[in-house]
Short mmCIF file of C-alpha atoms in Angstrom, two decimals:
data_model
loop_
_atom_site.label_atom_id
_atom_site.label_comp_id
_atom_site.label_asym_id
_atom_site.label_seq_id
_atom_site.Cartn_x
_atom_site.Cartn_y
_atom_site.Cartn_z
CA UNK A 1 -13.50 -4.48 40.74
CA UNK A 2 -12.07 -1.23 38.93
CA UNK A 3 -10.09 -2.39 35.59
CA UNK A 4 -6.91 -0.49 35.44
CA UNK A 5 -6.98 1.56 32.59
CA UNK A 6 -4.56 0.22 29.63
CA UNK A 7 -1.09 1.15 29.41
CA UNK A 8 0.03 4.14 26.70
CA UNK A 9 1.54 2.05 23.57
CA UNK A 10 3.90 5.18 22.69
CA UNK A 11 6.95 3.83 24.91
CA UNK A 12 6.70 0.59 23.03
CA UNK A 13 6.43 1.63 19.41
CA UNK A 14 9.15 4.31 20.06
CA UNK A 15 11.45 1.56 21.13
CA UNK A 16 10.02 -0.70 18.64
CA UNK A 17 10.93 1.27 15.94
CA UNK A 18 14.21 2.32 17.85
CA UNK A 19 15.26 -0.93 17.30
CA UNK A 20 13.84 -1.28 13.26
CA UNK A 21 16.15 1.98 13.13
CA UNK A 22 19.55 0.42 15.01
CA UNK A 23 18.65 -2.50 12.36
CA UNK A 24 19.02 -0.48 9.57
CA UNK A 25 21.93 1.06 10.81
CA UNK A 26 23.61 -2.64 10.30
CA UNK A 27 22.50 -3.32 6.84
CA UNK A 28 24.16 0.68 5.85
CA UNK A 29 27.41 -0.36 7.54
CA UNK A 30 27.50 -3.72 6.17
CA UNK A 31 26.61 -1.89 2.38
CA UNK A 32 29.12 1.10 3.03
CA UNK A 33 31.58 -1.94 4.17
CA UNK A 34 31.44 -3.26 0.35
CA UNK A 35 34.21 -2.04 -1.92
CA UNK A 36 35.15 -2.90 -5.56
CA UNK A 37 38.82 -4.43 -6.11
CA UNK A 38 41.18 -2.37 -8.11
CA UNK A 39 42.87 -3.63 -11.00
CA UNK A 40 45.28 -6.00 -9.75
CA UNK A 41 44.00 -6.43 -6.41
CA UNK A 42 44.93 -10.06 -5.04
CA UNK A 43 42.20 -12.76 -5.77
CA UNK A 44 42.72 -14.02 -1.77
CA UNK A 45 42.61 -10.58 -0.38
CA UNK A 46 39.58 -9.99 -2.79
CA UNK A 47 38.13 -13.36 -1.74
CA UNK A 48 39.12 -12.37 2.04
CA UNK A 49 36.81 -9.31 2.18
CA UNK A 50 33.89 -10.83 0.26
CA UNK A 51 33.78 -13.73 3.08
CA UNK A 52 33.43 -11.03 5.85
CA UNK A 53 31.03 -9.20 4.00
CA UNK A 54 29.09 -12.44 3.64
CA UNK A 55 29.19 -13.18 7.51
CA UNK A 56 28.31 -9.66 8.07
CA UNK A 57 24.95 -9.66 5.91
CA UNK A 58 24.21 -13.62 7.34
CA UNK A 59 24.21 -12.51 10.68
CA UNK A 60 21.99 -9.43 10.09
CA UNK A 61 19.34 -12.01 8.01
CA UNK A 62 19.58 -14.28 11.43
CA UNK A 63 18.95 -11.41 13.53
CA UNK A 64 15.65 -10.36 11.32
CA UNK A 65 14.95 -13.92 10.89
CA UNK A 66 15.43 -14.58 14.98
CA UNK A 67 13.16 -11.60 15.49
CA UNK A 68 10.49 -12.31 13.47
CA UNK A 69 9.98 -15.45 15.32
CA UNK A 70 10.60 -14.00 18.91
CA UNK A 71 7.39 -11.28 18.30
CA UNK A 72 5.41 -14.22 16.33
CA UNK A 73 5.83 -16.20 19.56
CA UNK A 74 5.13 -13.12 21.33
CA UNK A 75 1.54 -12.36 19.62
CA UNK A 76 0.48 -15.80 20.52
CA UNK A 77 1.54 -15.74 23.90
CA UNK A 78 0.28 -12.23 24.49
CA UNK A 79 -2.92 -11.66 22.94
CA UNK A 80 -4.09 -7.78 23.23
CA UNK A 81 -2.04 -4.70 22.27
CA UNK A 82 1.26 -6.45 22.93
CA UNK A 83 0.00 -8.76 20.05
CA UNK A 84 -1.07 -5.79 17.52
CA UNK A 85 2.39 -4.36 18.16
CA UNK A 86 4.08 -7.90 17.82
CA UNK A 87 2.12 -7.75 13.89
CA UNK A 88 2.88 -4.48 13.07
CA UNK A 89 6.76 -5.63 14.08
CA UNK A 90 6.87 -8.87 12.27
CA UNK A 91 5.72 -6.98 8.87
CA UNK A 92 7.74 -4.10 9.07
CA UNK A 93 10.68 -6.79 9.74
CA UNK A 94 10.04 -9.16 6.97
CA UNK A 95 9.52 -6.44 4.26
CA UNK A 96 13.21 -5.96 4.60
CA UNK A 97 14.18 -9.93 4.08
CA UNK A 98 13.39 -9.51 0.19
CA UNK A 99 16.11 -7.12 -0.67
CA UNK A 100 18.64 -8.40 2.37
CA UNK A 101 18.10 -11.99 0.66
CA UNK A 102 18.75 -10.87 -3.04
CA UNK A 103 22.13 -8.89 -1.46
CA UNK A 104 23.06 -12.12 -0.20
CA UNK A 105 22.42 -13.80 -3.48
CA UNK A 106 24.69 -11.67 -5.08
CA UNK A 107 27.52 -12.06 -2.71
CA UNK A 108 27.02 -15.72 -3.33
CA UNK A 109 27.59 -15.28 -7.38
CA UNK A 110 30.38 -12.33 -6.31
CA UNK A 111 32.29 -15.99 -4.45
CA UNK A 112 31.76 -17.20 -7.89
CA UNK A 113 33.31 -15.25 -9.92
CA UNK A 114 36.41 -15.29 -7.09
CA UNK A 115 36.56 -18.81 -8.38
CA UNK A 116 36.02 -18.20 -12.33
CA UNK A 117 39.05 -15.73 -11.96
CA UNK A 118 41.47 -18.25 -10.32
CA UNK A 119 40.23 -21.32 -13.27
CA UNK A 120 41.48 -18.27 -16.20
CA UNK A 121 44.55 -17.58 -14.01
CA UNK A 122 45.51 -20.70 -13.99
CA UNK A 123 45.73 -20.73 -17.98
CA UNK A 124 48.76 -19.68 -20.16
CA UNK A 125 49.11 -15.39 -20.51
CA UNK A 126 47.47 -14.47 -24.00
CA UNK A 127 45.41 -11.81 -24.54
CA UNK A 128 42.45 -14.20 -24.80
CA UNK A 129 43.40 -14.78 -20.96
CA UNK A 130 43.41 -10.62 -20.50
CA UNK A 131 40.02 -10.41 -22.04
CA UNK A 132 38.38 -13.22 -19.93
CA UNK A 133 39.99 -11.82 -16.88
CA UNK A 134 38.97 -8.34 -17.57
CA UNK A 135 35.53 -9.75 -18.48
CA UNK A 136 35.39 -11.56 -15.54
CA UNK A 137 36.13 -9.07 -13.03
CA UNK A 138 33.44 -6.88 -14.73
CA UNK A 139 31.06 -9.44 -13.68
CA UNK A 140 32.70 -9.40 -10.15
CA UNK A 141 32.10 -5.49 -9.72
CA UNK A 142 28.45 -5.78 -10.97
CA UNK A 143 27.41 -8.23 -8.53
CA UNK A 144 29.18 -6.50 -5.42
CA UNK A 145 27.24 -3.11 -6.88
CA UNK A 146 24.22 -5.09 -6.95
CA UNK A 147 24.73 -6.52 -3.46
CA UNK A 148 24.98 -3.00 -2.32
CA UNK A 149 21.82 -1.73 -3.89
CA UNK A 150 20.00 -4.26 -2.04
CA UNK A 151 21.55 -3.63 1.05
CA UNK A 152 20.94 0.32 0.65
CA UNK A 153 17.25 -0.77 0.15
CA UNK A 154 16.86 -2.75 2.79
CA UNK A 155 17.88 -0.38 5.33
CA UNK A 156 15.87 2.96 3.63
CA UNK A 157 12.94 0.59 3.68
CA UNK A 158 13.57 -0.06 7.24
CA UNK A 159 14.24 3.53 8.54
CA UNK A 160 10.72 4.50 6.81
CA UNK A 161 8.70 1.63 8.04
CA UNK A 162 10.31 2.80 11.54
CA UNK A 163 9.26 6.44 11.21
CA UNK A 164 5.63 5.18 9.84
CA UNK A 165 5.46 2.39 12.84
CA UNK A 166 4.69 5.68 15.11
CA UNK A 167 3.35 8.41 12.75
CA UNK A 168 0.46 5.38 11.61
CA UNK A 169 -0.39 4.11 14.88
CA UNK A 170 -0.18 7.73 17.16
CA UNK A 171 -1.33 10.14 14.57
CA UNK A 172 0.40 13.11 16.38
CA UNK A 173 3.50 11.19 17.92
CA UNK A 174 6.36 12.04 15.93
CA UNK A 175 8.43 9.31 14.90
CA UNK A 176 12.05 8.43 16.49
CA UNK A 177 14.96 9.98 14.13
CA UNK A 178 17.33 7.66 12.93
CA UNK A 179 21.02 7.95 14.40
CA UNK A 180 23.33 10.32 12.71
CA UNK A 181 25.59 8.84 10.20
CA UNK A 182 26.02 11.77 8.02
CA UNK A 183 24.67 10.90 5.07
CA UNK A 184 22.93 12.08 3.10
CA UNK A 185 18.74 11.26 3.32
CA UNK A 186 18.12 8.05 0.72
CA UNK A 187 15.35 8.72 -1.60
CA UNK A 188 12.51 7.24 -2.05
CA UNK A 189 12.74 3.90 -3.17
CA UNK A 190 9.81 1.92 -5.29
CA UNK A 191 9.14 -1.85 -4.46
CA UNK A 192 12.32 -4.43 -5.34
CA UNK A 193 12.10 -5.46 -9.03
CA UNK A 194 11.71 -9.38 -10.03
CA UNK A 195 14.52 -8.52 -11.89
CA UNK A 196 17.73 -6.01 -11.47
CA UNK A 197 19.00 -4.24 -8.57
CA UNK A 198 17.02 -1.00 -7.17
CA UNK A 199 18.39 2.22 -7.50
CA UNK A 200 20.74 3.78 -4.63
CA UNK A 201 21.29 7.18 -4.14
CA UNK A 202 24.93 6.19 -3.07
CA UNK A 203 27.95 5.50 -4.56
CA UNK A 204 29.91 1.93 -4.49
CA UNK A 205 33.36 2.82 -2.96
#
C-alpha cells in the first residue's frame, strides 16, 4: 500500500503564528489602554479604569494559559508533526507568561496604592497629608508605567517568536507580518530582569 506523502507544515505555522501575532495585538491594546491619572483625577474613576485594565490583562493570561494546555493536549494526542508544531507553540506561548505575569503584579500593587490614597484622604488637610498624597500617587504612576513595560514586552516578544516560528522551521518561507497598528517597530528587547521593568520604546499616555 502507497503511503500518502505528508502534508506541507507551511499552512499551519503561518496560521500558528497568525494567531501568536493576533495575541500580541491584545497585550499592545491592553498596554496602550493604560493611562496615568492627572493631578486631581478622582480616586473611584482612577480605581474604575485600573479594574478594567486588570480584567483586560486576566483574560489575555487565561487565553495563553488555556492555549498552552489545548496544544499540550494536542502533542499527546497527536504524535508526529502536529506534535512538533504543538512544542514549538507551547514555548513560543509561555515565553510571554513571564512579563504578562509581572504586568499583572503591578496592577495588583497599582489597586494598592488606590487604597493607600483613600487611608491619607481620609486624614485632616496639612501639608504632611499633601506630601504623602503626592508621594503616594508617585508610587501609583510607577507601577502603572511598569505594568506597561511588561505588557509592551510581552507582545514584541510575541510578534518575534511569531516571525521566527516560520523563518526557523521553513528556512525560505517568509514569516506572516503583524497587523498594522501604526506604530512604530519595538526594538529589540533583552530577556525580563529579576528585578525592574524592561525598557519600552513607547511612551505611557
Amino acid at each position: 500500500m502507497t503511503q500518502e506523502p505528508e502534508p506541507s507544515r507551511a499552512p499551519a505555522d503561518q496560521d500558528q503564528a497568525t494567531h501568536l501575532h493576533v495575541l500580541a495585538e491584545r497585550i499592545h491594546h491592553a498596554a496602550d489602554d493604560l493611562s496615568t491619572p492627572p493631578t486631581g483625577h478622582p480616586l473611584a474613576s482612577t480605581s474604575e479604569e485600573i479594574e478594567d485594565q486588570i480584567r483586560a490583562v486576566t483574560g489575555i493570561f487565561a487565553a495563553l494559559a488555556g492555549e498552552a494546555a489545548f496544544h499540550g493536549r494536542a502533542a499527546e494526542r497527536h504524535p508526529g508533526t502536529a506534535n512538533l508544531l504543538a512544542h514549538r507553540k507551547i514555548a513560543l506561548l509561555t515565553r510571554a507568561a513571564d512579563p504578562l505575569g509581572r504586568a499583572l503584579a503591578h496592577l495588583g500593587q497599582a489597586v494598592a496604592q488606590i487604597g493607600r490614597l483613600h487611608e491619607i484622604s481620609a486624614g485632616p488637610r496639612t501639608p504632611e497629608q499633601a506630601q504623602a498624597l503626592r508621594a503616594a500617587r508617585t508610587v501609583l504612576t510607577d507601577q502603572l508605567r511598569d505594568a506597561y513595560l511588561y505588557l509592551s514586552d510581552a507582545a514584541g516578544s510575541l510578534h518575534r517568536d511569531a516571525d521566527q516560528l516560520i523563518t526557523t522551521v521553513l528556512g525560505t518561507q517568509r514569516a506572516p507580518t503583524a497587523p498594522s497598528t501604526g506604530r512604530a517597530p519595538l526594538s529589540p528587547t533583552p530577556p525580563v530582569p529579576t528585578t525592574g521593568a524592561p525598557t519600552a520604546t513607547r511612551t505611557l499616555r
